[in-house]
Tab-separated table of C-alpha atoms in Angstrom:
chain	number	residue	atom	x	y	z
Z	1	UNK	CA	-108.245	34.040	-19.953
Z	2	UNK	CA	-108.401	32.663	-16.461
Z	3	UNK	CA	-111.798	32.361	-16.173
Z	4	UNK	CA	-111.260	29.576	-19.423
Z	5	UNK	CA	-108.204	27.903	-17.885
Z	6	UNK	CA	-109.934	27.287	-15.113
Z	7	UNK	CA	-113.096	25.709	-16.463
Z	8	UNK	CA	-110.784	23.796	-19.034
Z	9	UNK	CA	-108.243	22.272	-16.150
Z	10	UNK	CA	-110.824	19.629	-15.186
Z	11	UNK	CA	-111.118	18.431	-18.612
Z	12	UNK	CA	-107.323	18.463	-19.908
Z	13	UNK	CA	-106.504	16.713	-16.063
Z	14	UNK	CA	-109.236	13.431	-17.396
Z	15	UNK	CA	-107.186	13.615	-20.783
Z	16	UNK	CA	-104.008	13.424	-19.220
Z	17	UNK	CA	-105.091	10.742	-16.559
Z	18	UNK	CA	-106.565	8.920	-19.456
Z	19	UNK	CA	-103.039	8.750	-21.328
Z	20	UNK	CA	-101.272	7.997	-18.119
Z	21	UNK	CA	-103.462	5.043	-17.460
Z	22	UNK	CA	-102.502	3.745	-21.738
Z	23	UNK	CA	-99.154	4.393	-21.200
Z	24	UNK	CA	-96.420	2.450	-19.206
Z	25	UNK	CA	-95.609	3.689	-16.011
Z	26	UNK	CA	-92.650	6.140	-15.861
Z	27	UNK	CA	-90.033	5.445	-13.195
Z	28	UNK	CA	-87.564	8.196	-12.040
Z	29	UNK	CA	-84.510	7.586	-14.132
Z	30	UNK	CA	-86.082	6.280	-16.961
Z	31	UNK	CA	-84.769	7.410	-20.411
Z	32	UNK	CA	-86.574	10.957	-21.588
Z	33	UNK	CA	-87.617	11.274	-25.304
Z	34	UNK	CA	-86.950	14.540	-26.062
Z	35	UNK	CA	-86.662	14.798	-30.374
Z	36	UNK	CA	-87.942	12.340	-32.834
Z	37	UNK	CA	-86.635	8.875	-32.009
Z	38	UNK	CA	-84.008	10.920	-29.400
Z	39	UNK	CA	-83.691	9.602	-25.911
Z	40	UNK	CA	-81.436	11.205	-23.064
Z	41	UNK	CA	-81.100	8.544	-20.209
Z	42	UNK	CA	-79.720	9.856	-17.378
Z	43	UNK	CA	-76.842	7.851	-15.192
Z	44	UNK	CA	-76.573	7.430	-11.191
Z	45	UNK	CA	-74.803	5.234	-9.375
Z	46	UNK	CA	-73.947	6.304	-5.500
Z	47	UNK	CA	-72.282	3.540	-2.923
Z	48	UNK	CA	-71.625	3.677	0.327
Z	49	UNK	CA	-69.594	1.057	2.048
Z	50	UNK	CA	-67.381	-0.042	4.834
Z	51	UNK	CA	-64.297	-2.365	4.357
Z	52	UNK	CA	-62.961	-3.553	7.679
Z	53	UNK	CA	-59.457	-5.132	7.102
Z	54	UNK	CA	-58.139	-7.966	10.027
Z	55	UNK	CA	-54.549	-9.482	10.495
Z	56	UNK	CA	-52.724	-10.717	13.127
Z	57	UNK	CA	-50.286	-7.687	13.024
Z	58	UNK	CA	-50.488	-3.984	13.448
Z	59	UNK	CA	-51.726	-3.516	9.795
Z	60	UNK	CA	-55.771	-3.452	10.121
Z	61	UNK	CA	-57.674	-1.342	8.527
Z	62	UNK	CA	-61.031	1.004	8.249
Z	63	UNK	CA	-62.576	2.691	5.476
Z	64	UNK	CA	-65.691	4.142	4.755
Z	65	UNK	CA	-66.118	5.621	1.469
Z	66	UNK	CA	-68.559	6.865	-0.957
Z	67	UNK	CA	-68.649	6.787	-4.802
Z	68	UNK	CA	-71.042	8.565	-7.049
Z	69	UNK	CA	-71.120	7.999	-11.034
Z	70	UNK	CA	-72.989	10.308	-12.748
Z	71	UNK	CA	-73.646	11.587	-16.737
Z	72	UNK	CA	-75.964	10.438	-19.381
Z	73	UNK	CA	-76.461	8.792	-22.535
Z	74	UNK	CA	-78.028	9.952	-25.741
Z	75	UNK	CA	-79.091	7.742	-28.641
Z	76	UNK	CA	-80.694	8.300	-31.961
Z	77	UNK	CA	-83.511	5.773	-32.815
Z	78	UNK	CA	-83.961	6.449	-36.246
Z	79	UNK	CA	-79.641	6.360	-36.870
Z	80	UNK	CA	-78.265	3.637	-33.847
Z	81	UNK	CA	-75.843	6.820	-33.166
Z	82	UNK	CA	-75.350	7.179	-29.446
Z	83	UNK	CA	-73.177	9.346	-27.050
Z	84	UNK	CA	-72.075	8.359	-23.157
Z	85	UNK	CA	-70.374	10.948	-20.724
Z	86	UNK	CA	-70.128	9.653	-16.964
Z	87	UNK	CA	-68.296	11.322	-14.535
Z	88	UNK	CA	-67.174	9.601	-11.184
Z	89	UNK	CA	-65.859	10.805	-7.638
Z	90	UNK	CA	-64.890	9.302	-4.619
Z	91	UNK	CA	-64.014	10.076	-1.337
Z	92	UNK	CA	-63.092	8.900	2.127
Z	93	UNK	CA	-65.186	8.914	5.383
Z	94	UNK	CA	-62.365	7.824	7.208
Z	95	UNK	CA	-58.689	8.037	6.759
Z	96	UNK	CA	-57.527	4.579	8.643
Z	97	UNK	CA	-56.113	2.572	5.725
Z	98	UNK	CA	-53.352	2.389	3.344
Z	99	UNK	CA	-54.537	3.515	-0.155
Z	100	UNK	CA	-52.297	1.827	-2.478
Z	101	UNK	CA	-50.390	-1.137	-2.241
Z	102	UNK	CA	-46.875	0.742	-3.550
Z	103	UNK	CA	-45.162	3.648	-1.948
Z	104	UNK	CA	-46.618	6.565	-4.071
Z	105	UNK	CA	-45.541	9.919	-3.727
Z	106	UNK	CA	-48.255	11.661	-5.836
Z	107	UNK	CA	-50.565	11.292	-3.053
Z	108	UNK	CA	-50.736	11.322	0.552
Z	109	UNK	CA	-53.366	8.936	0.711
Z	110	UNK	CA	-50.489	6.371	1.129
Z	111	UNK	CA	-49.810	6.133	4.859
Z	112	UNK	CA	-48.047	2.941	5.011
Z	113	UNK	CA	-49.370	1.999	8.826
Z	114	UNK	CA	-52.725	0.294	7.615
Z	115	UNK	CA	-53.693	-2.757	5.056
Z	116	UNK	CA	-54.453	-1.485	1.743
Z	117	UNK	CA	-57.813	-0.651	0.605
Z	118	UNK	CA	-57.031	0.024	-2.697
Z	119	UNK	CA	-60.187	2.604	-2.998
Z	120	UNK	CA	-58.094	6.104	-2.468
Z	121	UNK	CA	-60.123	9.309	-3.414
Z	122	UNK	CA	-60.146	10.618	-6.688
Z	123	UNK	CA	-62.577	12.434	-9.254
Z	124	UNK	CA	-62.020	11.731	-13.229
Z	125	UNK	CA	-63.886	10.780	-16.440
Z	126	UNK	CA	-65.084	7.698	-16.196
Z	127	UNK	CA	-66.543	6.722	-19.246
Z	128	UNK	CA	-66.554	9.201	-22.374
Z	129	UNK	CA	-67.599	7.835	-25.682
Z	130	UNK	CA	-69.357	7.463	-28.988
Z	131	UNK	CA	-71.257	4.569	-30.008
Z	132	UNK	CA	-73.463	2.903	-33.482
Z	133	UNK	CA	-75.297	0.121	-33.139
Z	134	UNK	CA	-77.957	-2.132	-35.823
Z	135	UNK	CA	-78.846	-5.603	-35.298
Z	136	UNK	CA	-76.261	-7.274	-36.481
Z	137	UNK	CA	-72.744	-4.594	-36.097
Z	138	UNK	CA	-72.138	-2.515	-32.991
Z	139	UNK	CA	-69.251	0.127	-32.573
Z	140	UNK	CA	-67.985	1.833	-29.670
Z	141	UNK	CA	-64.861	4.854	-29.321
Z	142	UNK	CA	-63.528	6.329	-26.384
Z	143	UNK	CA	-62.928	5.620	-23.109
Z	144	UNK	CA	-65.187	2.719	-21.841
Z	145	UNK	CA	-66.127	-0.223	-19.607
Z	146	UNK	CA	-65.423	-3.765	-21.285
Z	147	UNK	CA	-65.874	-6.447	-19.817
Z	148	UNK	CA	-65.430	-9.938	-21.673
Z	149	UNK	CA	-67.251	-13.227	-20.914
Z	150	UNK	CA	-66.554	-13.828	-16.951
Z	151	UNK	CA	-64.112	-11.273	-16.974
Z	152	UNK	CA	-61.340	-13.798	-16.120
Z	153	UNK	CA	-59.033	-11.821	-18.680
Z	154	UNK	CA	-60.793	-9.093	-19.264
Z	155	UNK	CA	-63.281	-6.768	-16.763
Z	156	UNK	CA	-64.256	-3.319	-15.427
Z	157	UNK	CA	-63.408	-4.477	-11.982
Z	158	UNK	CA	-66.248	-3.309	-10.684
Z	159	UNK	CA	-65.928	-3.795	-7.319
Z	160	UNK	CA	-63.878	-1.312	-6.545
Z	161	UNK	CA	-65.079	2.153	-6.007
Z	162	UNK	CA	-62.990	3.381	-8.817
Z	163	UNK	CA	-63.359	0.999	-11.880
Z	164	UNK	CA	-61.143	-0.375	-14.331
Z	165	UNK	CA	-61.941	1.242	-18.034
Z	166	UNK	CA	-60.055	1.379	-21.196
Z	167	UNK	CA	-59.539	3.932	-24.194
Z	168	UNK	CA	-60.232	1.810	-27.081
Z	169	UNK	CA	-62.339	0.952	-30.185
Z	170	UNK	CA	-64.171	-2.371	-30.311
Z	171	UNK	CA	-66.401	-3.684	-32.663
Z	172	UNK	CA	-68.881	-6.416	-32.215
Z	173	UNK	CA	-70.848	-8.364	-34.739
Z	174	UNK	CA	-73.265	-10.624	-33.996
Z	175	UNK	CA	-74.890	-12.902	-36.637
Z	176	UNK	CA	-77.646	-15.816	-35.890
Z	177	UNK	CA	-75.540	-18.264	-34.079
Z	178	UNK	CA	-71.977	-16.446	-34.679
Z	179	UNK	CA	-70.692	-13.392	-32.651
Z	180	UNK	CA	-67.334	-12.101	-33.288
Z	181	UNK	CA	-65.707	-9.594	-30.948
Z	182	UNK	CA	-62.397	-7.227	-31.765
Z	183	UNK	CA	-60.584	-4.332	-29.011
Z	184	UNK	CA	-58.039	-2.078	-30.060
Z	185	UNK	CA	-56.625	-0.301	-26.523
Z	186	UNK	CA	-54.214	1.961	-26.471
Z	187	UNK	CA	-54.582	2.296	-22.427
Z	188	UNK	CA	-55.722	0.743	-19.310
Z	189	UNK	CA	-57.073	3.321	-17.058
Z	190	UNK	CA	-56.757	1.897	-13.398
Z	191	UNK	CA	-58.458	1.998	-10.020
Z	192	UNK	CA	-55.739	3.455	-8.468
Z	193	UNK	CA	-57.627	7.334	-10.087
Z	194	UNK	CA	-55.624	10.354	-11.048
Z	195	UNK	CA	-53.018	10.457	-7.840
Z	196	UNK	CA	-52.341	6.568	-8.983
Z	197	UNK	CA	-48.965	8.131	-9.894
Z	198	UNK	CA	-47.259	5.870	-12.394
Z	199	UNK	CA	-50.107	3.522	-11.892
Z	200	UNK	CA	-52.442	6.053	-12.831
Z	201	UNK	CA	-52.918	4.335	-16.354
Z	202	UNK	CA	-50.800	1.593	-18.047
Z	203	UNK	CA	-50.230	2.359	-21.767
Z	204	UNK	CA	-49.564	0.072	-24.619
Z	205	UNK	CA	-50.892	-1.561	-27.607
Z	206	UNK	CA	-53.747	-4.022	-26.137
Z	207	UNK	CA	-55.693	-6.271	-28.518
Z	208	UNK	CA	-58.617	-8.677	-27.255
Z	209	UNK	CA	-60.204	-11.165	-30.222
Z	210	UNK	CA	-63.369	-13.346	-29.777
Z	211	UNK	CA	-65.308	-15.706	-31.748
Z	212	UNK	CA	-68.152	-17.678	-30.637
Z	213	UNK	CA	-70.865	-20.153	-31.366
Z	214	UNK	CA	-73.994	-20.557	-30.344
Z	215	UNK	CA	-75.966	-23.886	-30.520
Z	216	UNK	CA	-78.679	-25.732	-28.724
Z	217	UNK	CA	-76.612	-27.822	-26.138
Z	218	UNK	CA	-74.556	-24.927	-25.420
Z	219	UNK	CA	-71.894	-22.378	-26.415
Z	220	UNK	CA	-67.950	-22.000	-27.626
Z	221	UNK	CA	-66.038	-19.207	-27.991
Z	222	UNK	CA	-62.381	-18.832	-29.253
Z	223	UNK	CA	-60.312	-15.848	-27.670
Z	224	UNK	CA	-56.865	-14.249	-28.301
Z	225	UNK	CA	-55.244	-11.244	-25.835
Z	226	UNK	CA	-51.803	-9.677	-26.526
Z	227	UNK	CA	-51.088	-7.230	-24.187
Z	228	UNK	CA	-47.658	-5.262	-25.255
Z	229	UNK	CA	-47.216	-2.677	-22.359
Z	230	UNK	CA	-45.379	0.671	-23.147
Z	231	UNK	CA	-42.083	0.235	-20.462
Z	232	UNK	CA	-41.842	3.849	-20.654
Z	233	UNK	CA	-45.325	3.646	-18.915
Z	234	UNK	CA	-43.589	2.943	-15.341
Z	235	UNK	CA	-41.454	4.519	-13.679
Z	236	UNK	CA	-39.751	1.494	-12.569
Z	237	UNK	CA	-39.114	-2.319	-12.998
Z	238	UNK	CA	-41.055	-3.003	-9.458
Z	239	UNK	CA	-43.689	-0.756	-11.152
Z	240	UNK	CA	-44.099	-3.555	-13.823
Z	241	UNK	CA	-43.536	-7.222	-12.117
Z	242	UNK	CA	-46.664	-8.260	-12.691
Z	243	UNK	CA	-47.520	-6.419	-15.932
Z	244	UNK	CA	-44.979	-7.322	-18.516
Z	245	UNK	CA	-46.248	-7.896	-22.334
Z	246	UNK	CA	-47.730	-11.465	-22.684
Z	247	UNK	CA	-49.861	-13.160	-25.732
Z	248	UNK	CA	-52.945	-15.525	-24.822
Z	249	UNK	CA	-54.785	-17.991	-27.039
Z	250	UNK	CA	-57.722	-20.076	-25.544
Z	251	UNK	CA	-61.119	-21.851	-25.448
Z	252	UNK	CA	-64.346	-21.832	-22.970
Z	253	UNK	CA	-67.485	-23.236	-23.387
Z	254	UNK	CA	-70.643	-23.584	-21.567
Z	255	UNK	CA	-73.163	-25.899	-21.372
Z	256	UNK	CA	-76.773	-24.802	-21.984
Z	257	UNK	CA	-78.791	-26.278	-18.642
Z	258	UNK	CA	-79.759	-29.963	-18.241
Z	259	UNK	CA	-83.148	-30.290	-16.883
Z	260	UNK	CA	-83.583	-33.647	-14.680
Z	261	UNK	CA	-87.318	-32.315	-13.353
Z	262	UNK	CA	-88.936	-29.070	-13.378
Z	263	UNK	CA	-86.778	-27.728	-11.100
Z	264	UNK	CA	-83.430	-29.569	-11.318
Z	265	UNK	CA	-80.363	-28.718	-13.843
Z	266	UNK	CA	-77.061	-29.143	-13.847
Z	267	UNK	CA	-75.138	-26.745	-16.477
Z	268	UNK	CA	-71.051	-27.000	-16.680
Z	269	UNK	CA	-68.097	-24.408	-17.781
Z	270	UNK	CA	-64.483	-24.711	-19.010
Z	271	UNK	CA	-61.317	-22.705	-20.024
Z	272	UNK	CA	-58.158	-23.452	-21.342
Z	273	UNK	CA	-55.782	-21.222	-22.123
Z	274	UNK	CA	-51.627	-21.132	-23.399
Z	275	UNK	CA	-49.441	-18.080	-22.606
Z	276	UNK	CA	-46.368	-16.934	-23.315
Z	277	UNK	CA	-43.820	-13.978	-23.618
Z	278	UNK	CA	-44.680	-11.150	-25.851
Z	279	UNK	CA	-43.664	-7.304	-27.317
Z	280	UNK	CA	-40.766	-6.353	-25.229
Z	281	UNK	CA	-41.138	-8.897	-22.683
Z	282	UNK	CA	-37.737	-11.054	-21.728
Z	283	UNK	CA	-39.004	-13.980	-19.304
Z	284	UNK	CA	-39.307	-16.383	-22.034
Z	285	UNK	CA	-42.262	-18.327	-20.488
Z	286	UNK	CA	-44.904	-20.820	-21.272
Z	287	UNK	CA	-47.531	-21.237	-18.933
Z	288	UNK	CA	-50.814	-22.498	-19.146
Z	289	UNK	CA	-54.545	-22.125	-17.781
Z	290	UNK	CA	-57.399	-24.804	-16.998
Z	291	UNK	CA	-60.755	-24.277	-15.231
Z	292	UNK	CA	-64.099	-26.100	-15.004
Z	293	UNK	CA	-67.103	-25.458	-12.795
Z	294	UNK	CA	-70.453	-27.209	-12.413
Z	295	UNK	CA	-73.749	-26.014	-11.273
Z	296	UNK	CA	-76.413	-28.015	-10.074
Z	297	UNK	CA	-79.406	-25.284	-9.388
Z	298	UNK	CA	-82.255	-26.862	-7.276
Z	299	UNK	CA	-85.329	-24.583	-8.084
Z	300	UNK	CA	-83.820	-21.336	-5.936
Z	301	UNK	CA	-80.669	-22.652	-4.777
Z	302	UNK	CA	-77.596	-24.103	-6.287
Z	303	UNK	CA	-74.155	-25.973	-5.459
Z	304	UNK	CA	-71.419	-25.564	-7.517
Z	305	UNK	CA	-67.942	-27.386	-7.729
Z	306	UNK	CA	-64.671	-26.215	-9.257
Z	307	UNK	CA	-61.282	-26.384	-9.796
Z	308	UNK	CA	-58.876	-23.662	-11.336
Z	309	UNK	CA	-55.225	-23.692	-12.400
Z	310	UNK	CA	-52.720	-20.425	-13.353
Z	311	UNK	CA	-49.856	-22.610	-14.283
Z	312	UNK	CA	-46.216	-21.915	-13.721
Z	313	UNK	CA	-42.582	-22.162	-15.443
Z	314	UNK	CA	-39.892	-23.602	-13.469
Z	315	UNK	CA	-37.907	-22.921	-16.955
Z	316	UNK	CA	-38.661	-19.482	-17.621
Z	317	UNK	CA	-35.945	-17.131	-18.097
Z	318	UNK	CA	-35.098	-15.339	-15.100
Z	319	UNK	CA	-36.337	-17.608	-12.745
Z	320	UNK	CA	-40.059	-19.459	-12.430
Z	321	UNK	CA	-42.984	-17.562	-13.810
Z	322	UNK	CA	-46.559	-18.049	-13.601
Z	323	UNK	CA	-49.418	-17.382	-16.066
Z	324	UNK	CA	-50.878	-13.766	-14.680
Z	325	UNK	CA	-54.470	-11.906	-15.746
Z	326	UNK	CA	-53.354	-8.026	-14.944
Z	327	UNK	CA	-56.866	-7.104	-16.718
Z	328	UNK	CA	-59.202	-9.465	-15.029
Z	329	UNK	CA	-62.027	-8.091	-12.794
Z	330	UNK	CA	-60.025	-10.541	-9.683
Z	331	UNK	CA	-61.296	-9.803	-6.903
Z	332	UNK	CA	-64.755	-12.272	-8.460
Z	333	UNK	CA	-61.557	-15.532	-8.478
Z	334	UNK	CA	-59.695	-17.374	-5.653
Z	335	UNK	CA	-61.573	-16.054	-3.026
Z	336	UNK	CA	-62.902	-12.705	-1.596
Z	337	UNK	CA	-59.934	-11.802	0.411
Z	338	UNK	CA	-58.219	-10.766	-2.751
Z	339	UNK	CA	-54.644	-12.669	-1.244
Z	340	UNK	CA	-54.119	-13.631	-4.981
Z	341	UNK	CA	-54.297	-10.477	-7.187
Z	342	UNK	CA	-50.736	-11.309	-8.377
Z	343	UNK	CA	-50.182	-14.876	-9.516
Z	344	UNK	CA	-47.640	-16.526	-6.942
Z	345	UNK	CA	-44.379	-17.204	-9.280
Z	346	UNK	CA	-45.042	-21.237	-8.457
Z	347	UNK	CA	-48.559	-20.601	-9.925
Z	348	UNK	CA	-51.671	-20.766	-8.477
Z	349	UNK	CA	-54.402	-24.419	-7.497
Z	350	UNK	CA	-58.028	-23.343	-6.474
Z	351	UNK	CA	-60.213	-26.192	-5.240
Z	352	UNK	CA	-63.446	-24.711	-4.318
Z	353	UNK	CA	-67.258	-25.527	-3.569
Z	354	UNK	CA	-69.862	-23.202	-2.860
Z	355	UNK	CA	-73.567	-22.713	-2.260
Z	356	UNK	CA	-75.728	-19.795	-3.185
Z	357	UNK	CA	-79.388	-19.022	-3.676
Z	358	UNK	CA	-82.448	-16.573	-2.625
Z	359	UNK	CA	-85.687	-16.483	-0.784
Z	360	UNK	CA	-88.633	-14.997	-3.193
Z	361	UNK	CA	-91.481	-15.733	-0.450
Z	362	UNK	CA	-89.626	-13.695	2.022
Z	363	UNK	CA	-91.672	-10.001	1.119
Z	364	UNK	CA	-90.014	-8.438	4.426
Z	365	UNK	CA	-86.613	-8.096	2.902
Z	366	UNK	CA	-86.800	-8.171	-1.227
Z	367	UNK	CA	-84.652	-9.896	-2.989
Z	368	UNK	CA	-82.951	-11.890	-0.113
Z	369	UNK	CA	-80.123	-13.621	-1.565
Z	370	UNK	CA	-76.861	-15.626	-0.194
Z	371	UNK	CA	-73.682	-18.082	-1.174
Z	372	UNK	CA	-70.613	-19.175	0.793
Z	373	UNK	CA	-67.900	-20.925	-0.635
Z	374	UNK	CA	-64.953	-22.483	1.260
Z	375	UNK	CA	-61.374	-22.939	-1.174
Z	376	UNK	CA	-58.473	-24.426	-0.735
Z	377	UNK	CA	-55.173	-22.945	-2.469
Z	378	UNK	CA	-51.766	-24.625	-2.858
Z	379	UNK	CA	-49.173	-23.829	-5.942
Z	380	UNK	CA	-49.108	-25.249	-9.070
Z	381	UNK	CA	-45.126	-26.774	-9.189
Z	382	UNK	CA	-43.580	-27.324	-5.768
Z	383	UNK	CA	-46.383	-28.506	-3.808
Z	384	UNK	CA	-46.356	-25.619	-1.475
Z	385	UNK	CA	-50.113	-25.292	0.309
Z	386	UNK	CA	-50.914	-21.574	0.432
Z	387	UNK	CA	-53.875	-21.902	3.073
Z	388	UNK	CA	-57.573	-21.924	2.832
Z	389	UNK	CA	-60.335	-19.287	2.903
Z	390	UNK	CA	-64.382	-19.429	3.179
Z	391	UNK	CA	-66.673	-16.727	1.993
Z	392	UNK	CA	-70.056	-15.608	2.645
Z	393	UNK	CA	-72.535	-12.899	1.959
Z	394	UNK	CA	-76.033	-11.555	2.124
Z	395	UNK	CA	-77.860	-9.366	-0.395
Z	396	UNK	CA	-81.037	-7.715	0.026
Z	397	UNK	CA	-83.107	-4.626	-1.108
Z	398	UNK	CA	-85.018	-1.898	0.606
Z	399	UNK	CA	-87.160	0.523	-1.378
Z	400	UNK	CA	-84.020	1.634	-4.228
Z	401	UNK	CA	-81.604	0.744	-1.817
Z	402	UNK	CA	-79.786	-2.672	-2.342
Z	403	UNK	CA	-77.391	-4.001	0.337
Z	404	UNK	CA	-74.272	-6.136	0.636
Z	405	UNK	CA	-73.008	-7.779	3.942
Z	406	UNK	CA	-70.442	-10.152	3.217
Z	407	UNK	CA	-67.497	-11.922	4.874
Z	408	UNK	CA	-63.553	-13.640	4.044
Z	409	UNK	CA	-61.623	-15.601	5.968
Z	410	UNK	CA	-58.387	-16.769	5.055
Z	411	UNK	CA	-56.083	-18.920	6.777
Z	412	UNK	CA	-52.199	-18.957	5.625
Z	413	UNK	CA	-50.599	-22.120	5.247
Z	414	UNK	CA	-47.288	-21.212	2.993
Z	415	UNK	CA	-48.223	-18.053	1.476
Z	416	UNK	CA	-49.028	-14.802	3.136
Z	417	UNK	CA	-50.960	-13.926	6.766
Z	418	UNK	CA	-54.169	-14.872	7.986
Z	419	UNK	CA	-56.742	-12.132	7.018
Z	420	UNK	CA	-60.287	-11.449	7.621
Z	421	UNK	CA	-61.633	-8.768	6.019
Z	422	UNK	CA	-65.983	-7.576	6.375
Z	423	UNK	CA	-67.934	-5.165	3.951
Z	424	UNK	CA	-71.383	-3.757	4.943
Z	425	UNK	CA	-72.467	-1.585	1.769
Z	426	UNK	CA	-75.365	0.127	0.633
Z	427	UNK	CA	-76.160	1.225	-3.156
Z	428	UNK	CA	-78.448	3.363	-5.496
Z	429	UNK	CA	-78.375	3.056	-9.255
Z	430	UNK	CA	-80.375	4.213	-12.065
């Protein structure tokens, strides 16, 4: 027997060579067929990072942390049945920085002497869910990352270490031009991780409806959000300022590109939106939203302008309320300094332009990449200006490793302190 598996090994090595060289290269972490039309794709995400936090008072801030995703996904060709499990974990390098931004005595993470860094340790289900999908209806159960056009009003919030994801059903349909879009939540599960104490999830009835068109100059999509929170979710009212039941109705659109030369176009985006008071919420408000952006992209770089409004209430009940996104993924709006995760009560005016773009020829450091934006805030009634902030960063990849270096500065006028804040993070994913 080993005298034949040793003159047979040179021949079955040229067959397998000779299949390898047919068939597409495998990379590690590439989905594994292992049935009849069965695939098992296996999930990693690890990221390291540094977030250095800079005020004028004693309140700076270090951390170093490091999060790992990890779990897999199974899906049946022949049926469009799939399954998801992901587990995630993070924890903390360094212990200089505040945790949460409330006092929360579930944890000790919460040290209030630093800025917060809202990234505190935690391990939890991530994502856990069942999905079907043919080419025209998808449908997805359990707890799971959604994120919704821009993710103004809805996102996974992904830069944090510990994301924003949602036990829900939604259903998507998607038919030649037409795509129509339906959530059913019953809870928001938050960054804040397991010791998030009240803020640990945010329960409720949550509903998020889309329709959309698509067409050759461009597309439009319809979209409705009524988010009823449960009050017995919180333990208190300061618990819920921000978060209190509101009903959204509104447009966007964008522009497919116009081409002025081969490598010229200009492509533009808008929003609308009307909000008011809804479920068991009291303020009796009526608020409303407005945002447009244009991009002119020069073959690898591009400028963009734009302008967006949260509008505010001086007649709401209770005193002057402003139009608030407690789902969006924020930290991508009104600058990288993350000063305006709440809505200011006299609303909110962002005046921005930016530059962005990357360097192909550059084979020393892959996928070079940059933008830098500069913004100017001021309120939406009262004329207050809040200040002004610029932005940069630098993206890059060695080997599997892709890095982040990026940069805020923001400069209080009438609202809040000056605050620099500097990220330096590195990050695998398959």
């Amino acid at each position: 027997m080993l005298r034949y598996l040793l003159a047979t090994a040179p021949i079955a090595l040229l067959a397998t060579n000779a299949q390898a060289a047919d068939a597409p290269k495998k990379q590690f972490g590439d989905p594994v067929a292992f049935a009849d039309g069965m695939t098992l794709d296996p999930i990693l995400d690890a990221r390291l990072r540094w977030e250095n936090v800079d005020r004028p008072t004693a309140s700076d801030a270090d951390a170093v942390t490091l999060r790992v995703r990890a779990g897999a996904e199974i899906k049946d060709k022949s049926t469009g049945l799939s399954a998801l499990f992901e587990g995630a974990g993070t924890v903390a390098l360094g212990r200089s920085y505040d945790a949460f931004p409330y006092v929360n005595a579930a944890s000790n993470q919460d040290r209030n002497s630093h800025a917060v860094i809202p990234d505190p340790e935690n391990a939890a289900i991530n994502r856990l869910q069942i999905g079907y999908q043919n080419k025209i209806f998808g449908l997805t159960v359990g707890r799971q990352r959604i994120t919704l056009d821009d993710q103004r009003f809805v996102g996974a919030l992904a830069w944090r270490q510990n994301e924003q994801t949602f036990d829900a059903a939604r259903a998507t349909v998607n038919y030649g031009p037409i795509s129509l879009d339906g959530t059913y939540a019953k809870s928001q599960r938050t960054v804040f991780g397991n010791d998030g104490g009240a803020r640990k999830a945010y329960n409720g009835q949550f509903i998020f409806l889309g329709a959309g068109y698509k067409h050759k100059l461009g597309q439009v999509k319809g979209f409705a959000y009524l988010l009823d929170y449960d009050k017995t979710a919180f333990s208190n009212a300061a618990a819920r300022s921000t978060l209190d039941s509101s009903q959204t109705y509104g447009a966007r659109f964008v522009t497919a590109p116009y081409k002025f030369g081969k490598t010229v176009s200009l492509n533009l985006t808008g929003s609308y939106a009307k909000q008011r008071e809804y479920g068991n919420n009291t303020k009796a408000y009526q608020v409303e939203y407005l945002a447009g952006e244009g991009n002119l992209t020069m073959g690898n770089h591009m400028v963009t302008v734009g302008y967006e409004e949260l509008g505010a209430s001086t007649k709401a009940a209770n005193g002057t309320w402003s139009f608030q996104t407690p789902m969006a993924l924020l930290h991508k709006f009104n600058g990288t300094a993350d000063m305006f995760l709440t809505t200011p009560a006299n609303g909110l005016r962002d005046s921005y332009v930016g530059l962005s773009g990357k360097f192909p020829k550059v084979k020393a450091l892959p996928g070079l990449n940059y933008s830098a934006s500069y913004h100017l805030f001021g309120s939406d009634v009262k004329s207050t200006k809040y200040g002004n902030e610029f932005d940069a960063q630098i993206g890059f990849k060695t080997r599997k490793i892709n890095w982040l270096v990026k940069y805020a500065d923001y400069q209080a006028k009438g609202f809040g302190v000056d605050t620099k804040k500097f990220w330096l993070q590195a990050e695998y994913a398959f």
